[in-house]
Coordinates of C-alpha atoms in Angstrom, one line a residue:
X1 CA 11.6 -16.2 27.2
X2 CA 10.6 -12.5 26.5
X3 CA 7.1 -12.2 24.8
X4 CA 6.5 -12.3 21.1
X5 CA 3.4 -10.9 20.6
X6 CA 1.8 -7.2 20.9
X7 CA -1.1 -5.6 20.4
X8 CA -2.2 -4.3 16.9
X9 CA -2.9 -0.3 17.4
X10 CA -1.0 0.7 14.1
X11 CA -2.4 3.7 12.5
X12 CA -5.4 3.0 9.8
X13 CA -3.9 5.8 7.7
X14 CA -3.0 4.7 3.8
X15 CA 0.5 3.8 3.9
X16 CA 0.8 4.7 0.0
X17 CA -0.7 8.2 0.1
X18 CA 2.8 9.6 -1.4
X19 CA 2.3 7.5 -4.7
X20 CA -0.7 10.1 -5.5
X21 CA 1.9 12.7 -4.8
X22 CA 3.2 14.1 -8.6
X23 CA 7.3 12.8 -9.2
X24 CA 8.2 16.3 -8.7
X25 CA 6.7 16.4 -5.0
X26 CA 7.6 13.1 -4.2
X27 CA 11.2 13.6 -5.2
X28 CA 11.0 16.8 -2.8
X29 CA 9.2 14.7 -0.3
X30 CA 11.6 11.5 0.0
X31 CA 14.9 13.6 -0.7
X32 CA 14.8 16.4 2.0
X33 CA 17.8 15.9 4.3
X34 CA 19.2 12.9 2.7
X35 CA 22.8 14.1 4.1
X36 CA 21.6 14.0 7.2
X37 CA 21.5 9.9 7.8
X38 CA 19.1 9.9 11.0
X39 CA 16.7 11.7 8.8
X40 CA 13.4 9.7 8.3
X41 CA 12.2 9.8 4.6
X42 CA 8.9 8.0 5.7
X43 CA 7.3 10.4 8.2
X44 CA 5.1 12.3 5.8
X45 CA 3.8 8.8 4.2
X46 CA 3.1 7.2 6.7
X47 CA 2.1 9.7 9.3
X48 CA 4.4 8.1 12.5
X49 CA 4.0 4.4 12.3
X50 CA 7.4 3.5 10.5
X51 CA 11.3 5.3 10.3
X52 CA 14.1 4.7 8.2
X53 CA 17.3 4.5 9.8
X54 CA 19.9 5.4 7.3
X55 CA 23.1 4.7 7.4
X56 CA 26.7 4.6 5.8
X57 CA 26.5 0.9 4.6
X58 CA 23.2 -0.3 6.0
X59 CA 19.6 0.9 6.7
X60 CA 17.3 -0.8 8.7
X61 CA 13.8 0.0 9.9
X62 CA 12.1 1.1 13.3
X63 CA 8.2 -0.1 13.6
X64 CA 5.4 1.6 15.7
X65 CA 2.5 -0.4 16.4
X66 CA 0.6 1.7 18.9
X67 CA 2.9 2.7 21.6
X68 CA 5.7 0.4 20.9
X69 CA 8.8 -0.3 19.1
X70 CA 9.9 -3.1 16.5
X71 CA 13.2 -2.9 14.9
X72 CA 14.0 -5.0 11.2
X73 CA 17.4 -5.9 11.5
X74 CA 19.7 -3.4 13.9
X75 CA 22.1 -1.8 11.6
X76 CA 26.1 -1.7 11.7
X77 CA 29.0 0.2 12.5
X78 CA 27.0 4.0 14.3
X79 CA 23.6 2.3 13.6
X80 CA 22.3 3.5 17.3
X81 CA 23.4 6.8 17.5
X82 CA 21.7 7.2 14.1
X83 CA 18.5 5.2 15.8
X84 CA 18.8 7.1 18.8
X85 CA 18.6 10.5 16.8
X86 CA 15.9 9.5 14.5
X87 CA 13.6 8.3 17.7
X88 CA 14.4 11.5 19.4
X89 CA 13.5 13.7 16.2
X90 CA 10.7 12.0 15.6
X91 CA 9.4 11.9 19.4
X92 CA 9.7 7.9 20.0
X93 CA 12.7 7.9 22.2
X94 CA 10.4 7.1 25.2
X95 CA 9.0 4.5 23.5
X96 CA 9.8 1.2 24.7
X97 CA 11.6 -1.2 21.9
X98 CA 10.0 -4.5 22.3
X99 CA 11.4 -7.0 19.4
X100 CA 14.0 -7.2 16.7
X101 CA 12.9 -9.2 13.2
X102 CA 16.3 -10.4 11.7
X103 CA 16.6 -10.9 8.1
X104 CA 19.5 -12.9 7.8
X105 CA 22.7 -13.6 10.1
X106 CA 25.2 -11.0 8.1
X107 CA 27.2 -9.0 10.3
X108 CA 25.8 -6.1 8.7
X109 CA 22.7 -6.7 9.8
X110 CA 23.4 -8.7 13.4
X111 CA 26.1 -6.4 14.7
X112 CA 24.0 -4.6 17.1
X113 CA 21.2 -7.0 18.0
X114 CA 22.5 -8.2 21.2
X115 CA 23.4 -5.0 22.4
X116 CA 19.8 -3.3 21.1
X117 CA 18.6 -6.7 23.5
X118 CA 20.2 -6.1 26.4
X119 CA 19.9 -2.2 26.8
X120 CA 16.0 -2.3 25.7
X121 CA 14.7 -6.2 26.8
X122 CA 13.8 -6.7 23.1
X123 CA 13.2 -10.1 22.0
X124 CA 14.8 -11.4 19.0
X125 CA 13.0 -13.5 16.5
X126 CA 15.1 -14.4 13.7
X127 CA 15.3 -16.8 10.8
X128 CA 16.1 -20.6 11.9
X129 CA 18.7 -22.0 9.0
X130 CA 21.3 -19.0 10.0
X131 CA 21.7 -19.6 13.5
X132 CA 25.5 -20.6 13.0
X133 CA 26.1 -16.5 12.0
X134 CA 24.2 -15.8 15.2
X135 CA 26.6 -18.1 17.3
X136 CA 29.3 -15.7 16.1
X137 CA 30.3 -18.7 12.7
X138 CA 30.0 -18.5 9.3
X139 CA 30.6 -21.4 6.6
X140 CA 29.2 -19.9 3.4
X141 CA 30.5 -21.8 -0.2
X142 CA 32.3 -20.7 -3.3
X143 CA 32.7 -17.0 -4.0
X144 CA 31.1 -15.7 -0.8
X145 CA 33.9 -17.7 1.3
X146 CA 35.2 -13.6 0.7
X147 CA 32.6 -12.5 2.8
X148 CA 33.5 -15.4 5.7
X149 CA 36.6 -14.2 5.7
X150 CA 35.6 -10.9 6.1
X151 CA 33.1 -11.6 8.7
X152 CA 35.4 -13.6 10.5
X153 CA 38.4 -10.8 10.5
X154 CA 35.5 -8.1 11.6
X155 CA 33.4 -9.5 14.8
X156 CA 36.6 -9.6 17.3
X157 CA 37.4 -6.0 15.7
X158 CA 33.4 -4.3 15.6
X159 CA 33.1 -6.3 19.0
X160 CA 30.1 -8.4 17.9
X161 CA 28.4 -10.2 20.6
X162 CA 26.7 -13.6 20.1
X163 CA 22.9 -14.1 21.1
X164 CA 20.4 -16.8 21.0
X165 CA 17.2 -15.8 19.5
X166 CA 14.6 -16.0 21.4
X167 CA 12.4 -17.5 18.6
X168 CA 13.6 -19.1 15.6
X169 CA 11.5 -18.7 12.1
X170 CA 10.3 -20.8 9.6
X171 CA 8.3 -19.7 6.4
X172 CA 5.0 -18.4 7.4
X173 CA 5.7 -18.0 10.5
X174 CA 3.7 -15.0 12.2
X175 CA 4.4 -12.1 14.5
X176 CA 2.5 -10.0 16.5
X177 CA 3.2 -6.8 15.1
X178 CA 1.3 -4.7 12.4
X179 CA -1.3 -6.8 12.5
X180 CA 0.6 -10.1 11.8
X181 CA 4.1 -9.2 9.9
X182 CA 4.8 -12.9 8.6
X183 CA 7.6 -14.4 7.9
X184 CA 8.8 -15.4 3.7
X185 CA 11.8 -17.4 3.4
X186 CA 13.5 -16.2 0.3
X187 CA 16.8 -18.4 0.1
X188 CA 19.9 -17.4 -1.7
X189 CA 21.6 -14.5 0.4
X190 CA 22.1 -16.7 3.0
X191 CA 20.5 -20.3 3.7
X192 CA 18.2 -18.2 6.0
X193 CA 17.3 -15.2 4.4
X194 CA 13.7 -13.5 5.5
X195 CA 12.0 -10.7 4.2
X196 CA 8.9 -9.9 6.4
X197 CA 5.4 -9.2 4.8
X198 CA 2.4 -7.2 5.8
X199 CA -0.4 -7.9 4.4
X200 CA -2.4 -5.4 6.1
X201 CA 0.0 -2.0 4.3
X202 CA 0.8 -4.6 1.3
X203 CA 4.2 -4.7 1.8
X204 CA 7.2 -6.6 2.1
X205 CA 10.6 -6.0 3.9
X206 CA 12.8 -7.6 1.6
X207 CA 16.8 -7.5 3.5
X208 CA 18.8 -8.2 0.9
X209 CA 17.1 -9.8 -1.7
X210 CA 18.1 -7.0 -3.8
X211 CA 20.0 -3.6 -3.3
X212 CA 18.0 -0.6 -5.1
X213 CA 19.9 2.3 -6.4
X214 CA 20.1 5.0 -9.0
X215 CA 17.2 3.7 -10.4
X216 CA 17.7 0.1 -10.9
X217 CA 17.1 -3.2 -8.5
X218 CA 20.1 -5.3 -8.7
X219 CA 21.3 -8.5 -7.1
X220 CA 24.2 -8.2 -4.3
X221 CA 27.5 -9.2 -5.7
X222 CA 27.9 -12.7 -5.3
X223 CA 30.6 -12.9 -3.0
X224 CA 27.8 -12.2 -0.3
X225 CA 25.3 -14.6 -2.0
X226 CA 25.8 -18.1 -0.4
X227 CA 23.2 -19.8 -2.5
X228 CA 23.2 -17.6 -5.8
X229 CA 21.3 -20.1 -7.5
X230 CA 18.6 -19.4 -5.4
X231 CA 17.9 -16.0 -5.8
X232 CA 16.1 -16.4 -9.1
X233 CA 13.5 -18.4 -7.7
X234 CA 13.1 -16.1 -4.4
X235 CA 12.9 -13.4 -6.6
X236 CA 9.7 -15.0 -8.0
X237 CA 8.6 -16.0 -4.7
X238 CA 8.6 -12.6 -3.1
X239 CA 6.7 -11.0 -6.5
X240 CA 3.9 -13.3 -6.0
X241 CA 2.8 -11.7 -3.3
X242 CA 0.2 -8.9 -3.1
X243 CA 2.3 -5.8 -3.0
X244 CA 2.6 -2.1 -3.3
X245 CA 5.8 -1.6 -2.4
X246 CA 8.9 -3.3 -0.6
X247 CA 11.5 -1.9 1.5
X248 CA 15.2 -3.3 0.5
X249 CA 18.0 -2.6 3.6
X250 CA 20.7 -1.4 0.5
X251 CA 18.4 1.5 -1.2
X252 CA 18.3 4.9 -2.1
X253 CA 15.6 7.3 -0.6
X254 CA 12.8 6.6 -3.1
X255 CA 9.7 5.7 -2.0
X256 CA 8.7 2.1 -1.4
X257 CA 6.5 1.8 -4.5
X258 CA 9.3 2.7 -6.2
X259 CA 11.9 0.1 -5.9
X260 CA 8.7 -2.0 -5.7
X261 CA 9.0 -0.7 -9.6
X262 CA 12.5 -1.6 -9.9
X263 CA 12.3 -4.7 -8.2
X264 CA 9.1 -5.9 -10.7
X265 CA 11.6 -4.3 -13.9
X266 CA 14.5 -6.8 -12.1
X267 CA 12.3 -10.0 -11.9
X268 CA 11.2 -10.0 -15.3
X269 CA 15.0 -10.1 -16.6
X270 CA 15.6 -12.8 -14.0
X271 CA 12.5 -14.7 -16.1
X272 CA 13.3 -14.0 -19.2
X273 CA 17.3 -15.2 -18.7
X274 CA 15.7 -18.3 -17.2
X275 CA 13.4 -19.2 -20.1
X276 CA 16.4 -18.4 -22.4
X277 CA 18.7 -21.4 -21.0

């Protein structure tokens, strides 16, 4: 088994800086290049230690914690050539790529990870209840039997590969990266679904909890939502912790404290719909 843990060099720089920033210079800030999809939206804020891979129908996130590489989630169809050309821009192509934190077992968000493995000898760490979808199965209920059908017409035609995580998570569970990213099961997405939190910048990656666009936090349609009726509640969950801004894999190029805004705008409809039934 491939090691899971890493030293803690990140940079001591305040990850929120660009909150200070007026909305004009922050819209200039987070918006430059948007058409190009490798471009990182982050470097500016947080001065090298994170990059936003952007992509057609999926971001996902590249860590730095001193001179190595964590990956949240590893993106879908052209994910690595985008990675590859964001790591090159920003000068971390010769930076090893030690682990890969899975949110959930989507195929959206798994299609690569084997691959990224293999090529890089990452460990994998990913969350415990959806290691059927890692296995290369899905059995979701109701409405998001759509998206089990979709999965199951797509790996033989993207070529997804199956994997065995090297560690399986639980709630709580701890990593060795960014001084201790841990591990918050928030339910509802799939039976699995993680979001990873650092307590150390105040902020939590959130998968797909919630998509961000346009100005508004909403929840994915539910033909992708195995366990709708457990959204609500991780919603709550996730709002309870100590945050300054969250980092959703469906978003625009706002800042994190912005959709941190959204998402705070989106849990308090959730609350009030559930005091109303």
């Amino acid at each position: 088994m491939r090691e899971t843990s890493a030293d803690s060099n990140s940079s001591s720089v305040d990850y929120f800086d660009e909150i200070n920033r007026s909305r004009e210079d922050r819209r200039n800030l987070f918006t430059q290049g948007k058409n190009d999809q490798a471009d990182d939206w982050m470097k500016a804020a947080e001065e090298g230690a994170i990059l936003q891979v952007r992509a057609p129908a999926i971001n996902f996130y590249v860590l730095r914690d001193g001179d190595e590489l964590y990956l949240i989630d590893a993106g879908f169809i052209g994910g690595l050539r985008l990675m590859k050309r964001a790591l090159a821009r920003h000068g971390w192509n010769r930076l090893p790529i030690r682990g890969i934190l899975v949110t959930h077992g989507h195929l959206d968000h798994i299609l690569n990870v084997q691959l990224v493995a293999r090529r890089y000898g990452a460990w994998i760490a990913a969350p415990r209840l959806d290691a059927e979808q890692y296995a290369g199965r899905s059995n979701y209920p109701g409405r998001a039997r759509v998206a089990q059908w979709l999965e199951t017409f797509g790996r033989p035609i993207l070529g997804f590969r199956s994997f065995t995580p090297d560690r399986l998570l639980d709630d709580g569970d701890v990593l060795g990266v960014w001084q201790g990213l841990r591990a918050v099961h928030l339910p509802g997405h799939t039976e699995g679904h993680m979001g990873y939190y650092s307590p150390d910048r105040k902020l939590l990656f959130s998968g797909d909890l919630f998509v961000s666009y346009r100005g508004a936090a909403k929840l994915p349609p539910d033909i992708f939502n195995s366990r709708p009726e457990q959204i609500p509640a991780s919603v709550e969950a996730a709002l309870a912790y100590d945050l300054e801004g969250v980092l959703p894999n469906h978003c625009d190029s706002s800042p994190p404290a912005e959709h941190l805004r959204r998402f705070r705008r989106l849990g308090a409809k959730l609350a009030d719909r559930r005091a109303g039934d």
